[in-house]
Amino acid sequence: MRPAHWRVLVDAVRLRLGLGLLAVMGLAWSLLALPLSYLLPRAPGLRLGRYSAGLTFRVYLRLLTWIGACRFDLRALDALRKQPACIIAPNHPSLLDALMVISRVPHVACVMKAELMRNILFGAGARLARYIRNDSLHAMVRRAVTEVRGGSHLLLFPEGTRTTRAPVNRLQGTAGLIAKYARAPVQTVFIETTDAAFLGKESALFRRTPMPVRYRVRLGKRFDPPKNVAAFARELEQYFKAELADAALTDRPAGTAARDGQRARDWSHGGSA
């Protein structure tokens, strides 16, 4: 078998193994979280659910690094750990985005699609962590404001779904609305990758993907709570477009084995706790 064909085969195995690990880990935690969501009072259940989500995703990202599927540099998120509560507003290129943030920012509240709250792999854990459904705008905003006022960071993707129009979809006004009533800032976060289509909204799940796919997260501007929500949404969208216009990571240049090994260790460390 030619080296190029062998690399394609290995990458295909890595992709399927990575997705399989996520399914197994998600199902295992759901089986534990389901009875706990009924047995535990709200406060301890919430703490356990959010701690466990962070730990599970942290281990999962390490496994993706170990099998050579991905490399992560998430160190910028550590700056949010001891900061006052805010709305964390990232762009949304792939399925891994929420996992990256939750793995580094402890006890973060997350706004999720309602169908994910019913998902067999993630629903029970999300309900135990008291994540917020997005099916009712009024209820979602009310709960999100309560979380932020109570001291929790809130993870909310302003695009509302994964990116389908480069560099960013049209932004919704929800982040500004919550920030206004919670009187909390909006912290922008930019997720950059070498393969924007990997696990994207309109990408085939098992598409051919050269690995490892690299991700780097950086913090952007922190916006004060807005007075005009519509104007803020337009300002935020223009800022995202400007910051993401040339933000795609490029493949690493070839180097010596020692330098490549050190880079791999650096990226692996960036994805660890």
Coordinates of C-alpha atoms in Angstrom, one line a residue:
M1 CA 0.0 0.0 0.0
R2 CA 1.3 3.4 -0.9
P3 CA 2.2 5.8 2.0
A4 CA -0.5 8.3 0.8
H5 CA -3.2 5.5 0.8
W6 CA -2.0 4.3 4.2
R7 CA -2.3 7.8 5.6
V8 CA -5.9 8.1 4.3
L9 CA -6.8 4.8 5.9
V10 CA -5.3 5.7 9.2
D11 CA -7.1 9.1 9.2
A12 CA -10.4 7.3 8.5
V13 CA -9.8 5.0 11.4
R14 CA -8.9 8.0 13.7
L15 CA -12.1 9.8 12.7
R16 CA -14.4 6.8 13.4
L17 CA -12.6 6.0 16.6
G18 CA -12.9 9.6 17.8
L19 CA -16.6 9.7 17.1
G20 CA -17.1 6.3 18.7
L21 CA -15.3 7.4 21.8
L22 CA -17.7 10.4 22.1
A23 CA -20.7 8.2 21.7
V24 CA -19.5 5.7 24.3
M25 CA -18.5 8.3 26.8
G26 CA -21.7 10.2 26.3
L27 CA -23.9 7.1 26.7
A28 CA -22.0 6.0 29.8
W29 CA -22.4 9.3 31.6
S30 CA -26.1 9.5 30.5
L31 CA -26.8 6.2 32.1
L32 CA -25.3 7.5 35.4
A33 CA -26.8 11.0 35.1
L34 CA -30.4 9.9 34.4
P35 CA -31.2 8.5 37.9
L36 CA -29.1 11.2 39.6
S37 CA -31.2 13.9 37.9
Y38 CA -34.2 12.6 39.8
L39 CA -32.5 11.6 43.1
L40 CA -30.3 14.7 43.7
P41 CA -31.6 18.1 44.8
R42 CA -31.1 20.9 42.3
A43 CA -28.0 22.6 43.7
P44 CA -25.8 19.5 44.2
G45 CA -27.1 17.9 41.0
L46 CA -26.1 21.1 39.1
R47 CA -22.6 21.2 40.6
L48 CA -22.0 17.5 39.9
G49 CA -23.4 17.7 36.4
R50 CA -21.3 20.7 35.4
Y51 CA -18.1 19.3 37.0
S52 CA -18.7 15.9 35.3
A53 CA -19.3 17.5 31.9
G54 CA -16.0 19.5 32.2
L55 CA -14.1 16.4 33.3
T56 CA -15.7 14.1 30.6
F57 CA -14.9 16.6 27.8
R58 CA -11.4 17.2 29.1
V59 CA -10.7 13.5 29.0
Y60 CA -12.3 13.2 25.5
L61 CA -10.2 16.0 24.0
R62 CA -7.0 14.4 25.5
L63 CA -8.0 11.1 23.8
L64 CA -8.5 12.9 20.5
T65 CA -5.0 14.2 20.9
W66 CA -3.6 10.9 21.9
I67 CA -5.0 9.0 18.8
G68 CA -3.7 11.8 16.6
A69 CA -7.1 13.1 15.4
C70 CA -6.8 16.7 16.7
R71 CA -4.5 19.1 18.4
F72 CA -5.9 21.8 20.8
D73 CA -4.5 25.0 22.1
L74 CA -7.2 26.1 24.6
R75 CA -5.0 27.9 27.1
A76 CA -6.6 31.3 26.5
L77 CA -9.8 30.1 28.1
D78 CA -8.1 29.7 31.5
A79 CA -8.2 33.5 31.9
L80 CA -12.0 33.2 32.3
R81 CA -11.9 30.9 35.3
K82 CA -11.6 33.5 38.0
Q83 CA -13.2 36.4 36.2
P84 CA -16.7 37.7 37.1
A85 CA -19.6 36.2 35.4
C86 CA -20.0 37.1 31.7
I87 CA -21.6 35.8 28.5
I88 CA -19.0 33.7 26.6
A89 CA -19.7 34.2 22.9
P90 CA -17.7 32.1 20.5
N91 CA -18.0 31.5 16.8
H92 CA -19.2 28.0 16.0
P93 CA -17.4 26.1 13.2
S94 CA -17.7 22.5 14.5
L95 CA -19.4 20.1 16.9
L96 CA -16.4 20.3 19.2
D97 CA -16.7 24.0 20.1
A98 CA -18.9 23.7 23.2
L99 CA -16.8 20.7 24.4
M100 CA -13.6 22.9 24.2
V101 CA -15.1 25.7 26.3
I102 CA -16.8 23.5 28.9
S103 CA -13.5 21.5 29.3
R104 CA -11.6 24.6 30.4
V105 CA -14.2 26.8 32.2
P106 CA -15.6 25.1 35.3
H107 CA -19.3 25.3 36.2
V108 CA -20.3 27.2 33.1
A109 CA -24.0 27.3 32.1
C110 CA -24.7 26.4 28.5
V111 CA -27.6 27.3 26.2
M112 CA -28.4 24.1 24.1
K113 CA -30.8 23.2 21.4
A114 CA -33.9 21.6 22.7
E115 CA -33.4 18.4 20.7
L116 CA -30.0 17.9 22.3
M117 CA -31.6 17.9 25.7
R118 CA -33.6 14.9 24.6
N119 CA -30.6 13.2 22.9
I120 CA -29.8 9.7 24.3
L121 CA -26.0 10.5 24.4
F122 CA -26.1 14.0 26.0
G123 CA -29.6 14.7 27.3
A124 CA -29.5 13.2 30.8
G125 CA -26.1 14.8 31.5
A126 CA -27.3 18.2 30.2
R127 CA -30.5 18.0 32.3
L128 CA -28.5 17.1 35.4
A129 CA -26.2 20.1 34.8
R130 CA -29.3 22.3 34.4
Y131 CA -28.3 23.5 31.0
I132 CA -30.7 25.9 29.3
R133 CA -33.1 24.9 26.5
N134 CA -33.5 27.3 23.6
D135 CA -37.0 26.4 22.5
S136 CA -38.7 29.2 24.3
L137 CA -36.9 32.6 23.9
H138 CA -38.6 34.1 27.0
A139 CA -37.8 31.2 29.2
M140 CA -34.3 30.9 27.9
V141 CA -33.5 34.5 28.5
R142 CA -35.0 34.5 32.0
R143 CA -33.0 31.4 33.0
A144 CA -29.8 32.7 31.4
V145 CA -30.1 36.0 33.2
T146 CA -30.7 34.2 36.5
E147 CA -27.6 32.1 35.9
V148 CA -25.4 35.1 35.2
R149 CA -26.7 37.1 38.1
G150 CA -26.0 34.1 40.3
G151 CA -22.3 34.1 39.3
S152 CA -22.1 31.6 36.5
H153 CA -20.5 32.2 33.1
L154 CA -23.0 31.6 30.3
L155 CA -21.9 29.8 27.1
L156 CA -24.0 31.1 24.1
F157 CA -23.2 30.9 20.4
P158 CA -24.4 34.1 18.9
E159 CA -24.8 32.4 15.4
G160 CA -27.4 30.1 16.9
T161 CA -26.0 27.1 14.9
R162 CA -22.8 26.0 13.4
T163 CA -21.3 28.3 10.7
T164 CA -22.6 27.8 7.2
R165 CA -21.4 31.1 5.7
A166 CA -17.8 32.0 6.0
P167 CA -16.5 33.7 8.1
V168 CA -19.6 33.8 10.3
N169 CA -23.3 33.5 10.1
R170 CA -25.6 36.4 10.7
L171 CA -25.6 36.9 14.5
Q172 CA -28.7 36.8 16.6
G173 CA -29.5 39.4 19.2
T174 CA -29.8 36.9 22.2
A175 CA -26.4 37.6 23.6
G176 CA -27.0 41.3 23.8
L177 CA -30.5 40.8 25.3
I178 CA -29.2 38.6 28.1
A179 CA -26.2 40.9 28.7
K180 CA -28.6 43.9 29.0
Y181 CA -30.8 42.4 31.6
A182 CA -28.1 40.5 33.5
R183 CA -25.9 43.7 33.4
A184 CA -23.0 41.5 32.4
P185 CA -20.3 41.9 29.7
V186 CA -20.1 39.8 26.5
Q187 CA -16.7 38.1 26.1
T188 CA -16.0 37.3 22.5
V189 CA -14.1 34.1 21.8
F190 CA -12.6 33.0 18.5
I191 CA -12.1 29.4 17.5
E192 CA -9.6 29.0 14.7
T193 CA -8.9 25.7 12.9
T194 CA -7.0 24.2 10.0
D195 CA -10.2 22.6 8.7
A196 CA -13.3 24.7 9.0
A197 CA -15.4 22.0 7.4
F198 CA -14.5 19.3 9.9
L199 CA -17.6 18.3 11.8
G200 CA -19.3 21.4 10.4
K201 CA -23.0 22.0 9.8
E202 CA -23.0 21.1 6.1
S203 CA -20.1 18.6 6.1
A204 CA -20.5 14.9 5.6
L205 CA -19.9 13.2 9.0
F206 CA -17.3 10.8 7.6
R207 CA -15.7 13.0 5.0
R208 CA -12.1 12.5 4.2
T209 CA -10.1 14.6 6.6
P210 CA -6.3 15.0 6.9
M211 CA -5.4 14.7 10.5
P212 CA -4.5 16.0 13.0
V213 CA -7.0 18.9 12.7
R214 CA -5.7 21.8 14.8
Y215 CA -7.8 24.1 16.9
R216 CA -6.7 27.3 18.7
V217 CA -8.9 29.5 20.9
R218 CA -8.2 33.1 21.6
L219 CA -10.1 35.7 23.5
G220 CA -11.4 38.8 21.7
K221 CA -12.9 42.1 22.9
R222 CA -15.1 42.2 26.0
F223 CA -18.2 44.3 25.3
D224 CA -20.1 46.2 28.0
P225 CA -23.8 45.4 28.4
P226 CA -25.6 47.1 25.6
K227 CA -28.4 49.6 25.8
N228 CA -29.6 49.0 22.2
V229 CA -29.8 45.2 21.5
A230 CA -30.3 45.5 17.7
A231 CA -27.4 47.9 17.3
F232 CA -25.2 45.7 19.5
A233 CA -26.0 42.6 17.3
R234 CA -24.9 44.5 14.2
E235 CA -21.7 45.8 15.9
L236 CA -20.9 42.3 17.2
E237 CA -21.4 40.8 13.8
Q238 CA -19.1 43.3 12.1
Y239 CA -16.4 42.6 14.8
F240 CA -16.7 38.8 14.3
K241 CA -16.3 39.2 10.5
A242 CA -13.3 41.4 10.8
E243 CA -11.6 39.1 13.4
L244 CA -12.3 35.9 11.5
A245 CA -11.7 37.1 7.9
D246 CA -8.1 35.8 7.9
A247 CA -8.2 33.6 11.0
A248 CA -7.8 30.2 9.5
L249 CA -4.9 28.3 10.8
T250 CA -2.4 27.0 8.3
D251 CA -0.7 23.6 8.3
R252 CA 2.6 23.5 10.2
P253 CA 5.7 23.6 8.1
A254 CA 7.7 20.4 7.9
G255 CA 10.6 20.3 10.4
T256 CA 12.8 17.9 12.2
A257 CA 11.4 15.0 14.2
A258 CA 12.4 16.7 17.4
R259 CA 10.7 20.0 16.6
D260 CA 7.5 18.1 15.4
G261 CA 7.5 16.1 18.6
Q262 CA 7.8 19.3 20.7
R263 CA 5.0 21.0 18.8
A264 CA 2.8 17.9 19.4
R265 CA 3.5 18.1 23.1
D266 CA 2.8 21.8 23.2
W267 CA -0.6 21.3 21.5
S268 CA -1.4 18.4 23.7
H269 CA -0.6 20.5 26.8
G270 CA -2.9 23.2 25.5
G271 CA -5.8 20.8 25.5
S272 CA -5.2 19.5 29.0
A273 CA -6.6 20.8 32.3

